[in-house]
Amino acid sequence: MSLSNIFILLILIHLTFTQTVRGKDCVCDLKNSDPAFPEKKLKNVETTALQCIGTITPEMMTDLDRLVLGLQQRIKQVEENVIVLEKEDDRNLYGAVTLRIIELEIAEIQDLLHKLNSTTRNYRHLSVQTAAQLEDMKDAMVELEKFDSMQVIKTNRENQRVKRSLEQCKEELNATAAPPTVPPARCGLGRMVSVAGPRIYSLTVYSTSYTYGAWGRDANPAPGGENKYWLVVLSSSNVYGNFIRQYSTLSTLLLGIGPTDTYISSSNPTTNTIQGPNMVMYGNALYYNCYNTYSVCQFNMTTRSVSTVALPKDTGYNSKFPFAHLGATYTYTDMDFTTDESGVYVIYATTSNFGNVIISKVETSNPPVLNQTWSTSLYKRTVTNTFMVCGVLYATRYLDKDTEEIFYSYDTKTKEERYDLNMKIKKMQTNIEFLNYDPRDHLLYVYSDAFILTYELIFQ
Ligand SMILES: *[C@@H]1O[C@H](CO)[C@@H](O)[C@H](O)[C@H]1NC(C)=O
Ligand SMILES: *[C@@H]1O[C@H](CO)[C@@H](O)[C@H](O)[C@H]1NC(C)=O
Ligand SMILES: *[C@@H]1O[C@H](CO)[C@@H](O)[C@H](O)[C@H]1NC(C)=O
Ligand SMILES: *[C@@H]1O[C@H](CO)[C@@H](O)[C@H](O)[C@H]1NC(C)=O
């Protein structure tokens, strides 16, 4: 497939797509307090406007809508990738590999669009109905405007404004959903606005031996364990780990003094040892992806015993739905554990959700139990890593070797998702293999190509 063919295909996808995404939340701002206005007509328009708001509300964000939103983002990303590829088209192997990845992505998007096509009829019907309603509203407003200009010239200006709003409203309907509102401040933190740092940037005692690993503090420590830090390196093939190293303070960790090692098993890998880097410590237990399965492992640091709970059968594991970007895949990152003010969550993707991210609350009982679950439109392979703050999931993506961007959020309270966050993280190494938020100090803990870092989250 040549580049020009890809462009044509993209344009076709776009055309098909814009036909299917019409009919999102539409709030038409109608205000007119002039007493000379014919009230009945205005009432009619207002009623229609209310209907418009009533029929298309955020509650109508069905699974289908979510899928469409996710697809839109993927198409946008493919377009960006094609532009990158064009710039780098020096006929070398990287270019060929990249082109193949884009081709596969396009094939997959086409396949999804095909599936969508059969189920969007009601949706389209709704869009057409709403567009007609808006048309009527506009006509009514034009009439009102005439009436107005005969009576009071002053109100003409206001009518123009309303007309403009209606046009804008229509355009939005034609284009895409308006971005959801900013998640409200919770946990007394205010709104997250930026990421400062790095604050800490250091190698561990293992120097550059292990590019995959994880570290941090227990988000809910036992009394006396508040200052402890843990470190896990995936010492076998950059995929598998079998022990947890702990230090009594940050400085002993940075200097590599006096560690305590706790082994899950003497062999590595074996049943219920660690697979992939995105684990967390909570309540003196380590939560991670169990070796070679789609289960959550809970390793009790006191009793050294493992309890497990299985995720849905079609959950990706063994690098089926890893974190990735165009240039690289973060192998065996199918499962990502996160901690926030309310406990532990597991982030994963399933075939039935088209490889898009799913969030499940992990109750930290023994054995652990999966509780509430949220499906998102976020395609997992376009993400580097995720973390949660106050019940809101944030996702980062690779921009270049120096910059990572927090671009996405999903609020588990309101189910609102956004793709327009624009918070940069200044990287010291190219890749981020592990990232997690510590609700105790509001720092992000990062493991990046054998280096350990912290960043400070800034709240408004
Ligand atoms: C969608 O389905 C209709 C018939 O149901 C068909 O005419 C149309 O070509 C399909 N569009 C795509 C993009 O598959
Ligand atoms: C919206 O789309 C319809 C048909 O696709 C088109 O006729 C109309 O001009 C568009 N309206 C705007 C405001 O872009
Ligand atoms: C770990 O084991 C200890 C001792 O039996 C127990 O008190 C604690 O609740 C266990 N932790 C978890 C998370 O099950
Ligand atoms: C599941 O979550 C709900 C809401 O937070 C909570 O009330 C319930 O106790 C949880 N279930 C388990 C098994 O922990």
Short mmCIF file of C-alpha atoms and ligand atoms in Angstrom, two decimals:
data_model
loop_
_atom_site.label_atom_id
_atom_site.label_comp_id
_atom_site.label_asym_id
_atom_site.label_seq_id
_atom_site.Cartn_x
_atom_site.Cartn_y
_atom_site.Cartn_z
CA MET A 1 0.00 0.00 0.00
CA SER A 2 1.55 3.34 -0.99
CA LEU A 3 1.46 6.47 1.11
CA SER A 4 -0.97 8.21 -1.20
CA ASN A 5 -3.27 5.21 -0.94
CA ILE A 6 -3.14 5.47 2.81
CA PHE A 7 -4.11 9.11 2.62
CA ILE A 8 -7.04 8.36 0.36
CA LEU A 9 -8.06 5.60 2.71
CA LEU A 10 -7.81 7.92 5.67
CA ILE A 11 -9.95 10.48 3.94
CA LEU A 12 -12.52 7.77 3.18
CA ILE A 13 -12.47 6.63 6.78
CA HIS A 14 -12.94 10.21 7.85
CA LEU A 15 -15.89 10.70 5.55
CA THR A 16 -17.53 7.51 6.75
CA PHE A 17 -16.75 8.46 10.25
CA THR A 18 -18.11 11.99 10.30
CA GLN A 19 -21.38 10.57 9.12
CA THR A 20 -21.59 8.33 12.11
CA VAL A 21 -20.54 10.60 14.96
CA ARG A 22 -23.18 13.25 14.64
CA GLY A 23 -25.58 13.83 17.47
CA LYS A 24 -23.57 14.46 20.59
CA ASP A 25 -24.28 16.63 23.58
CA CYS A 26 -25.56 19.88 22.31
CA VAL A 27 -26.31 22.75 24.59
CA CYS A 28 -27.98 25.64 22.85
CA ASP A 29 -27.68 28.83 24.80
CA LEU A 30 -30.89 30.77 24.26
CA LYS A 31 -31.32 33.99 26.19
CA ASN A 32 -33.56 36.88 25.35
CA SER A 33 -35.13 39.07 27.95
CA ASP A 34 -36.49 41.80 25.71
CA PRO A 35 -40.17 42.31 26.65
CA ALA A 36 -41.13 43.27 23.07
CA PHE A 37 -40.31 39.77 21.98
CA PRO A 38 -43.27 37.56 20.94
CA GLU A 39 -43.26 35.26 23.88
CA LYS A 40 -45.04 32.29 22.39
CA LYS A 41 -42.54 31.86 19.60
CA LEU A 42 -39.66 32.16 21.97
CA LYS A 43 -41.29 29.57 24.22
CA ASN A 44 -41.50 27.21 21.25
CA VAL A 45 -37.85 27.64 20.45
CA GLU A 46 -36.97 27.20 24.06
CA THR A 47 -39.00 24.02 24.24
CA THR A 48 -37.24 22.68 21.19
CA ALA A 49 -33.90 23.65 22.65
CA LEU A 50 -34.78 21.84 25.85
CA GLN A 51 -35.76 18.81 23.79
CA CYS A 52 -32.44 19.01 22.03
CA ILE A 53 -30.66 19.02 25.36
CA GLY A 54 -33.00 16.35 26.67
CA THR A 55 -32.59 13.85 23.84
CA ILE A 56 -28.85 14.16 23.59
CA THR A 57 -27.32 14.03 27.03
CA PRO A 58 -24.09 12.63 28.42
CA GLU A 59 -26.10 9.65 29.71
CA MET A 60 -26.47 8.60 26.10
CA MET A 61 -22.76 7.90 26.02
CA THR A 62 -23.36 4.26 25.20
CA ASP A 63 -20.74 1.63 24.60
CA LEU A 64 -21.07 2.44 20.93
CA ASP A 65 -20.39 6.12 21.47
CA ARG A 66 -17.36 5.25 23.49
CA LEU A 67 -16.05 3.04 20.74
CA VAL A 68 -16.57 5.79 18.19
CA LEU A 69 -14.71 8.25 20.37
CA GLY A 70 -11.82 5.83 20.70
CA LEU A 71 -11.76 5.17 16.97
CA GLN A 72 -11.64 8.87 16.25
CA GLN A 73 -8.55 9.20 18.40
CA ARG A 74 -6.91 6.24 16.68
CA ILE A 75 -7.56 7.70 13.24
CA LYS A 76 -6.03 10.96 14.39
CA GLN A 77 -3.01 9.12 15.69
CA VAL A 78 -2.58 7.13 12.48
CA GLU A 79 -2.62 10.39 10.57
CA GLU A 80 0.08 11.80 12.83
CA ASN A 81 2.08 8.61 12.38
CA VAL A 82 1.83 8.90 8.60
CA ILE A 83 3.16 12.45 8.79
CA VAL A 84 6.07 11.27 10.94
CA LEU A 85 6.71 8.46 8.49
CA GLU A 86 6.73 10.86 5.56
CA LYS A 87 9.34 12.99 7.26
CA GLU A 88 11.48 9.95 8.02
CA ASP A 89 10.98 8.22 4.69
CA ASP A 90 14.62 7.52 3.93
CA ARG A 91 13.79 4.05 2.55
CA ASN A 92 15.41 2.28 5.46
CA LEU A 93 14.14 -0.64 7.47
CA TYR A 94 12.57 1.52 10.16
CA GLY A 95 10.40 3.17 7.52
CA ALA A 96 9.27 -0.21 6.19
CA VAL A 97 8.46 -1.55 9.63
CA THR A 98 6.60 1.63 10.54
CA LEU A 99 4.58 1.48 7.35
CA ARG A 100 3.61 -2.10 8.14
CA ILE A 101 2.45 -1.08 11.62
CA ILE A 102 0.34 1.70 10.15
CA GLU A 103 -1.13 -0.69 7.59
CA LEU A 104 -2.10 -3.14 10.32
CA GLU A 105 -3.62 -0.32 12.37
CA ILE A 106 -5.64 0.89 9.40
CA ALA A 107 -6.85 -2.64 8.65
CA GLU A 108 -7.98 -2.98 12.24
CA ILE A 109 -9.73 0.39 12.22
CA GLN A 110 -11.51 -0.54 8.99
CA ASP A 111 -12.64 -3.79 10.53
CA LEU A 112 -14.02 -1.96 13.57
CA LEU A 113 -15.74 0.62 11.39
CA HIS A 114 -17.37 -2.19 9.48
CA LYS A 115 -18.72 -3.71 12.68
CA LEU A 116 -19.87 -0.29 13.81
CA ASN A 117 -21.71 0.39 10.57
CA SER A 118 -24.36 -2.20 11.23
CA THR A 119 -25.13 -0.90 14.70
CA THR A 120 -25.23 2.83 14.10
CA ARG A 121 -28.63 3.13 12.45
CA ASN A 122 -30.52 4.27 15.55
CA TYR A 123 -27.75 6.61 16.29
CA ARG A 124 -27.91 8.16 12.83
CA HIS A 125 -31.66 8.40 13.09
CA LEU A 126 -31.23 10.40 16.27
CA SER A 127 -28.70 12.68 14.59
CA VAL A 128 -31.01 13.38 11.68
CA GLN A 129 -33.87 14.12 14.04
CA THR A 130 -31.75 16.52 16.05
CA ALA A 131 -30.41 18.22 12.96
CA ALA A 132 -34.00 18.76 11.82
CA GLN A 133 -34.91 20.17 15.21
CA LEU A 134 -32.03 22.56 15.01
CA GLU A 135 -33.07 23.58 11.51
CA ASP A 136 -36.55 24.42 12.80
CA MET A 137 -35.07 26.35 15.67
CA LYS A 138 -32.94 28.33 13.28
CA ASP A 139 -35.92 29.16 11.08
CA ALA A 140 -37.88 30.28 14.09
CA MET A 141 -35.01 32.46 15.15
CA VAL A 142 -34.75 34.03 11.70
CA GLU A 143 -38.43 34.89 11.93
CA LEU A 144 -38.01 36.31 15.37
CA GLU A 145 -35.15 38.35 14.10
CA LYS A 146 -37.32 39.94 11.42
CA PHE A 147 -39.92 40.77 13.98
CA ASP A 148 -37.24 42.24 16.14
CA SER A 149 -35.63 44.46 13.56
CA MET A 150 -39.06 46.00 12.87
CA GLN A 151 -39.62 46.61 16.56
CA VAL A 152 -36.34 47.15 18.28
CA ILE A 153 -33.09 47.35 16.37
CA LYS A 154 -31.12 46.86 19.51
CA THR A 155 -32.13 43.24 19.93
CA ASN A 156 -30.88 42.41 16.48
CA ARG A 157 -27.41 42.11 17.88
CA GLU A 158 -28.55 39.59 20.45
CA ASN A 159 -30.29 37.57 17.76
CA GLN A 160 -27.10 37.48 15.74
CA ARG A 161 -25.39 36.05 18.73
CA VAL A 162 -28.05 33.37 19.19
CA LYS A 163 -27.84 32.55 15.49
CA ARG A 164 -24.11 32.19 15.73
CA SER A 165 -24.53 29.89 18.72
CA LEU A 166 -26.97 27.78 16.75
CA GLU A 167 -24.57 27.54 13.82
CA GLN A 168 -21.83 26.58 16.18
CA CYS A 169 -24.12 24.07 17.80
CA LYS A 170 -24.89 22.56 14.40
CA GLU A 171 -21.25 22.43 13.46
CA GLU A 172 -20.46 20.63 16.67
CA LEU A 173 -23.21 18.17 15.93
CA ASN A 174 -21.72 17.57 12.50
CA ALA A 175 -18.21 17.23 13.80
CA THR A 176 -17.83 15.49 17.12
CA ALA A 177 -18.68 15.53 20.80
CA ALA A 178 -17.71 18.59 22.77
CA PRO A 179 -15.02 17.70 25.32
CA PRO A 180 -16.50 16.70 28.67
CA THR A 181 -16.14 19.06 31.57
CA VAL A 182 -13.06 19.11 33.76
CA PRO A 183 -13.27 16.55 36.56
CA PRO A 184 -14.22 18.37 39.74
CA ALA A 185 -11.71 18.79 42.52
CA ARG A 186 -11.77 15.89 44.94
CA CYS A 187 -9.77 14.63 47.87
CA GLY A 188 -9.10 18.29 48.70
CA LEU A 189 -6.40 18.40 46.03
CA GLY A 190 -7.88 20.78 43.48
CA ARG A 191 -7.51 20.29 39.75
CA MET A 192 -4.31 18.69 38.47
CA VAL A 193 -2.56 21.27 36.26
CA SER A 194 1.02 20.18 35.63
CA VAL A 195 3.91 17.88 36.44
CA ALA A 196 7.12 19.29 37.91
CA GLY A 197 10.50 17.63 38.05
CA PRO A 198 12.13 15.22 38.02
CA ARG A 199 12.79 15.61 41.73
CA ILE A 200 14.85 12.41 42.06
CA TYR A 201 16.87 11.00 39.18
CA SER A 202 19.20 8.14 39.99
CA LEU A 203 20.45 4.71 39.08
CA THR A 204 19.87 1.89 41.57
CA VAL A 205 22.41 -0.49 43.02
CA TYR A 206 21.90 -2.59 39.88
CA SER A 207 23.24 0.23 37.67
CA THR A 208 22.03 -0.22 34.08
CA SER A 209 21.58 -4.02 34.29
CA TYR A 210 17.79 -4.11 34.24
CA THR A 211 15.73 -1.86 31.97
CA TYR A 212 12.42 -3.13 33.39
CA GLY A 213 11.56 -2.60 37.02
CA ALA A 214 9.39 -0.80 39.53
CA TRP A 215 9.76 1.05 42.80
CA GLY A 216 7.98 3.23 45.32
CA ARG A 217 6.48 3.24 48.76
CA ASP A 218 3.61 1.30 50.24
CA ALA A 219 0.52 3.45 49.60
CA ASN A 220 -1.07 2.13 52.80
CA PRO A 221 1.84 1.10 55.01
CA ALA A 222 1.71 -0.91 58.21
CA PRO A 223 2.70 1.08 61.31
CA GLY A 224 6.47 1.44 61.30
CA GLY A 225 6.72 0.87 57.56
CA GLU A 226 5.97 4.46 56.53
CA ASN A 227 9.47 5.32 55.33
CA LYS A 228 10.25 2.04 53.63
CA TYR A 229 10.91 1.93 49.88
CA TRP A 230 10.57 -1.12 47.68
CA LEU A 231 12.33 -1.99 44.44
CA VAL A 232 11.65 -4.86 42.05
CA VAL A 233 13.78 -5.54 38.98
CA LEU A 234 12.66 -7.90 36.25
CA SER A 235 15.91 -9.84 36.43
CA SER A 236 14.98 -12.54 33.91
CA SER A 237 14.57 -11.51 30.23
CA ASN A 238 13.31 -8.05 31.26
CA VAL A 239 9.98 -9.76 31.91
CA TYR A 240 10.10 -11.82 35.10
CA GLY A 241 10.86 -11.06 38.73
CA ASN A 242 10.81 -13.29 41.81
CA PHE A 243 11.82 -11.09 44.74
CA ILE A 244 11.15 -7.71 46.36
CA ARG A 245 14.01 -5.60 47.69
CA GLN A 246 13.22 -3.16 50.50
CA TYR A 247 15.18 -0.28 52.02
CA SER A 248 14.44 1.46 55.30
CA THR A 249 14.75 5.00 53.82
CA LEU A 250 15.12 6.82 50.52
CA SER A 251 18.79 7.60 51.12
CA THR A 252 19.65 3.95 51.84
CA LEU A 253 17.89 3.05 48.60
CA LEU A 254 19.85 5.66 46.62
CA LEU A 255 23.12 4.53 48.25
CA GLY A 256 22.21 0.85 48.05
CA ILE A 257 22.79 0.23 51.78
CA GLY A 258 21.24 -2.56 53.87
CA PRO A 259 18.54 -4.03 51.64
CA THR A 260 16.14 -6.78 52.69
CA ASP A 261 15.13 -9.23 49.97
CA THR A 262 11.87 -11.17 50.17
CA TYR A 263 11.49 -14.04 47.70
CA ILE A 264 8.19 -15.12 46.18
CA SER A 265 9.89 -18.25 44.87
CA SER A 266 13.46 -19.40 44.46
CA SER A 267 12.97 -20.01 40.75
CA ASN A 268 12.19 -17.37 38.16
CA PRO A 269 9.82 -17.51 36.42
CA THR A 270 7.41 -20.00 37.90
CA THR A 271 3.75 -20.13 38.99
CA ASN A 272 2.69 -16.86 40.69
CA THR A 273 6.00 -15.03 40.29
CA ILE A 274 6.03 -11.51 38.81
CA GLN A 275 5.41 -10.86 35.11
CA GLY A 276 5.74 -7.34 33.73
CA PRO A 277 6.77 -4.15 35.55
CA ASN A 278 3.54 -2.42 36.54
CA MET A 279 3.05 -3.59 40.12
CA VAL A 280 2.19 -1.74 43.36
CA MET A 281 2.67 -2.23 47.10
CA TYR A 282 -0.41 -1.71 49.28
CA GLY A 283 -1.01 -2.79 52.88
CA ASN A 284 2.27 -4.70 52.98
CA ALA A 285 1.27 -6.82 49.98
CA LEU A 286 2.52 -6.63 46.40
CA TYR A 287 -0.08 -6.65 43.57
CA TYR A 288 1.11 -7.77 40.12
CA ASN A 289 0.35 -9.82 37.01
CA CYS A 290 0.94 -13.51 37.86
CA TYR A 291 3.34 -15.36 35.58
CA ASN A 292 1.82 -16.59 32.32
CA THR A 293 -1.84 -15.99 33.14
CA TYR A 294 -4.55 -13.31 33.19
CA SER A 295 -4.75 -13.30 37.00
CA VAL A 296 -4.00 -10.71 39.64
CA CYS A 297 -1.48 -11.88 42.26
CA GLN A 298 -1.40 -10.58 45.84
CA PHE A 299 1.83 -11.45 47.64
CA ASN A 300 1.61 -11.02 51.41
CA MET A 301 5.03 -9.72 52.53
CA THR A 302 4.42 -11.00 56.08
CA THR A 303 3.26 -14.52 55.37
CA ARG A 304 5.01 -14.78 51.97
CA SER A 305 1.94 -16.42 50.52
CA VAL A 306 0.22 -15.62 47.24
CA SER A 307 -3.54 -15.20 46.69
CA THR A 308 -4.98 -14.68 43.23
CA VAL A 309 -8.09 -13.46 41.45
CA ALA A 310 -8.71 -13.96 37.74
CA LEU A 311 -9.60 -11.15 35.33
CA PRO A 312 -12.11 -11.85 32.49
CA LYS A 313 -11.07 -14.74 30.24
CA ASP A 314 -10.49 -12.51 27.22
CA THR A 315 -8.08 -10.24 29.09
CA GLY A 316 -4.83 -9.69 27.22
CA TYR A 317 -1.67 -11.14 28.77
CA ASN A 318 1.77 -12.25 27.54
CA SER A 319 2.06 -9.03 25.48
CA LYS A 320 -1.30 -9.27 23.74
CA PHE A 321 -2.44 -5.77 24.81
CA PRO A 322 0.74 -4.11 26.08
CA PHE A 323 1.50 -0.42 26.42
CA ALA A 324 3.20 0.81 23.24
CA HIS A 325 3.74 3.56 20.70
CA LEU A 326 4.63 3.58 17.04
CA GLY A 327 8.34 3.00 17.59
CA ALA A 328 8.29 0.54 20.48
CA THR A 329 6.29 -1.91 22.54
CA TYR A 330 6.67 -2.11 26.30
CA THR A 331 6.67 -5.88 26.47
CA TYR A 332 4.52 -7.73 29.01
CA THR A 333 2.80 -4.56 30.22
CA ASP A 334 -0.70 -6.00 29.68
CA MET A 335 -1.63 -5.32 33.28
CA ASP A 336 -0.99 -2.06 35.10
CA PHE A 337 -1.65 -1.73 38.83
CA THR A 338 -2.27 1.72 40.28
CA THR A 339 -2.88 3.17 43.72
CA ASP A 340 -4.85 6.27 44.62
CA GLU A 341 -6.53 7.71 47.71
CA SER A 342 -9.14 4.94 47.64
CA GLY A 343 -6.99 1.86 47.13
CA VAL A 344 -5.79 -0.40 44.32
CA TYR A 345 -6.97 -0.65 40.69
CA VAL A 346 -5.93 -2.86 37.82
CA ILE A 347 -5.79 -1.45 34.28
CA TYR A 348 -6.02 -3.95 31.43
CA ALA A 349 -7.66 -4.57 28.03
CA THR A 350 -9.94 -7.26 26.68
CA THR A 351 -10.83 -8.56 23.23
CA SER A 352 -14.53 -7.82 23.83
CA ASN A 353 -13.65 -4.17 24.52
CA PHE A 354 -11.58 -4.11 21.29
CA GLY A 355 -8.25 -3.84 23.10
CA ASN A 356 -9.40 -0.68 24.85
CA VAL A 357 -8.55 0.01 28.46
CA ILE A 358 -10.70 -1.36 31.29
CA ILE A 359 -10.38 -0.26 34.91
CA SER A 360 -11.27 -2.60 37.78
CA LYS A 361 -11.17 -1.81 41.47
CA VAL A 362 -9.22 -4.44 43.39
CA GLU A 363 -10.50 -4.96 46.93
CA THR A 364 -7.42 -5.67 49.01
CA SER A 365 -9.06 -8.38 51.11
CA ASN A 366 -7.60 -11.87 51.35
CA PRO A 367 -8.08 -13.26 48.77
CA PRO A 368 -8.35 -10.09 46.67
CA VAL A 369 -11.70 -9.43 44.97
CA LEU A 370 -12.54 -7.49 41.81
CA ASN A 371 -15.23 -4.88 42.34
CA GLN A 372 -16.53 -2.05 40.13
CA THR A 373 -15.35 -2.04 36.52
CA TRP A 374 -15.29 0.75 33.95
CA SER A 375 -14.83 0.38 30.17
CA THR A 376 -13.06 3.20 28.35
CA SER A 377 -12.52 4.09 24.68
CA LEU A 378 -8.76 4.36 25.19
CA TYR A 379 -6.82 1.99 22.93
CA LYS A 380 -4.20 0.46 25.20
CA ARG A 381 -1.46 0.14 22.58
CA THR A 382 -1.32 3.92 22.10
CA VAL A 383 -0.51 4.52 25.76
CA THR A 384 2.85 4.41 27.60
CA ASN A 385 1.47 4.09 31.10
CA THR A 386 -1.38 5.11 33.41
CA PHE A 387 -1.90 6.28 36.96
CA MET A 388 -4.89 7.23 39.09
CA VAL A 389 -5.52 10.23 41.32
CA CYS A 390 -8.75 10.56 43.31
CA GLY A 391 -10.66 8.08 41.17
CA VAL A 392 -9.52 9.64 37.88
CA LEU A 393 -7.39 7.60 35.51
CA TYR A 394 -4.69 9.48 33.60
CA ALA A 395 -2.81 8.08 30.60
CA THR A 396 0.49 9.21 29.11
CA ARG A 397 1.80 8.89 25.59
CA TYR A 398 5.20 9.08 23.97
CA LEU A 399 5.83 12.37 22.15
CA ASP A 400 9.59 12.08 21.66
CA LYS A 401 12.58 10.81 23.59
CA ASP A 402 12.59 13.90 25.83
CA THR A 403 8.88 14.37 26.35
CA GLU A 404 5.96 12.34 27.61
CA GLU A 405 2.45 13.79 27.64
CA ILE A 406 -0.47 13.18 29.96
CA PHE A 407 -3.15 13.37 27.28
CA TYR A 408 -6.12 11.39 28.57
CA SER A 409 -8.33 11.15 31.64
CA TYR A 410 -11.27 8.99 32.70
CA ASP A 411 -13.30 9.95 35.74
CA THR A 412 -14.71 6.83 37.40
CA LYS A 413 -17.28 8.94 39.30
CA THR A 414 -18.82 10.64 36.26
CA LYS A 415 -17.58 8.27 33.50
CA GLU A 416 -16.38 11.33 31.59
CA GLU A 417 -13.34 10.89 29.41
CA ARG A 418 -11.11 13.47 27.80
CA TYR A 419 -8.43 13.22 25.14
CA ASP A 420 -7.32 16.85 25.27
CA LEU A 421 -5.13 17.07 28.34
CA ASN A 422 -1.78 18.56 27.52
CA MET A 423 0.51 18.09 30.49
CA LYS A 424 4.14 17.45 29.62
CA ILE A 425 6.55 15.27 31.55
CA LYS A 426 10.23 15.98 31.00
CA LYS A 427 11.98 12.65 30.47
CA MET A 428 15.62 11.88 31.25
CA GLN A 429 15.60 8.54 29.41
CA THR A 430 13.61 7.50 26.35
CA ASN A 431 11.22 4.93 27.80
CA ILE A 432 9.00 4.72 30.84
CA GLU A 433 8.49 1.13 31.95
CA PHE A 434 6.69 1.86 35.22
CA LEU A 435 4.74 4.82 36.58
CA ASN A 436 2.54 5.09 39.65
CA TYR A 437 1.04 7.76 41.91
CA ASP A 438 1.62 7.73 45.64
CA PRO A 439 -1.38 9.31 47.41
CA ARG A 440 0.77 9.95 50.50
CA ASP A 441 3.21 12.41 48.91
CA HIS A 442 1.47 13.21 45.57
CA LEU A 443 4.55 12.11 43.66
CA LEU A 444 4.74 10.02 40.53
CA TYR A 445 7.24 7.18 40.91
CA VAL A 446 8.87 6.25 37.61
CA TYR A 447 11.20 3.49 36.43
CA SER A 448 12.80 4.58 33.17
CA ASP A 449 15.44 2.48 31.36
CA ALA A 450 17.07 1.38 34.67
CA PHE A 451 16.80 4.86 36.25
CA ILE A 452 14.43 5.69 39.10
CA LEU A 453 12.71 9.08 39.18
CA THR A 454 10.01 11.02 40.99
CA TYR A 455 7.88 13.85 39.66
CA GLU A 456 5.63 16.18 41.59
CA LEU A 457 2.00 16.59 40.58
CA ILE A 458 0.90 20.22 40.80
CA PHE A 459 -2.72 20.90 41.77
CA GLN A 460 -4.55 24.20 41.36
C1 LIG B 1 -22.71 0.57 5.82
O1 LIG B 1 -23.84 -0.25 5.57
C2 LIG B 1 -24.62 0.15 4.44
C3 LIG B 1 -25.81 -0.79 4.31
O2 LIG B 1 -26.28 -1.19 5.55
C4 LIG B 1 -23.76 0.13 3.17
O3 LIG B 1 -24.52 0.61 2.07
C5 LIG B 1 -22.54 1.00 3.37
O4 LIG B 1 -21.68 0.90 2.24
C6 LIG B 1 -21.78 0.56 4.61
N1 LIG B 1 -20.64 1.46 4.82
C7 LIG B 1 -19.42 1.02 5.15
C8 LIG B 1 -18.39 2.07 5.34
O5 LIG B 1 -19.16 -0.16 5.32
C1 LIG B 2 -23.82 19.31 8.32
O1 LIG B 2 -23.85 18.18 7.46
C2 LIG B 2 -24.86 18.22 6.48
C3 LIG B 2 -24.88 16.91 5.70
O2 LIG B 2 -23.81 16.08 6.02
C4 LIG B 2 -24.62 19.41 5.54
O3 LIG B 2 -25.63 19.49 4.57
C5 LIG B 2 -24.59 20.68 6.37
O4 LIG B 2 -24.27 21.79 5.54
C6 LIG B 2 -23.60 20.59 7.51
N1 LIG B 2 -23.73 21.74 8.36
C7 LIG B 2 -22.71 22.44 8.83
C8 LIG B 2 -23.05 23.61 9.68
O5 LIG B 2 -21.53 22.14 8.61
C1 LIG B 3 -1.04 -10.69 55.37
O1 LIG B 3 -0.90 -11.58 56.43
C2 LIG B 3 -1.08 -11.00 57.72
C3 LIG B 3 -0.76 -12.08 58.76
O2 LIG B 3 -1.58 -13.20 58.57
C4 LIG B 3 -2.50 -10.48 57.84
O3 LIG B 3 -2.67 -9.85 59.09
C5 LIG B 3 -2.74 -9.47 56.71
O4 LIG B 3 -4.09 -9.05 56.73
C6 LIG B 3 -2.44 -10.10 55.36
N1 LIG B 3 -2.56 -9.09 54.32
C7 LIG B 3 -3.39 -9.21 53.28
C8 LIG B 3 -3.42 -8.08 52.32
O5 LIG B 3 -4.08 -10.19 53.11
C1 LIG B 4 -17.47 -2.87 46.22
O1 LIG B 4 -17.55 -1.46 46.18
C2 LIG B 4 -18.64 -0.92 46.87
C3 LIG B 4 -18.69 0.58 46.57
O2 LIG B 4 -17.48 1.19 46.89
C4 LIG B 4 -18.51 -1.24 48.36
O3 LIG B 4 -19.60 -0.72 49.08
C5 LIG B 4 -18.42 -2.75 48.53
O4 LIG B 4 -18.17 -3.07 49.88
C6 LIG B 4 -17.31 -3.33 47.67
N1 LIG B 4 -17.34 -4.79 47.69
C7 LIG B 4 -16.37 -5.53 48.24
C8 LIG B 4 -16.51 -7.00 48.10
O5 LIG B 4 -15.43 -5.05 48.83
#
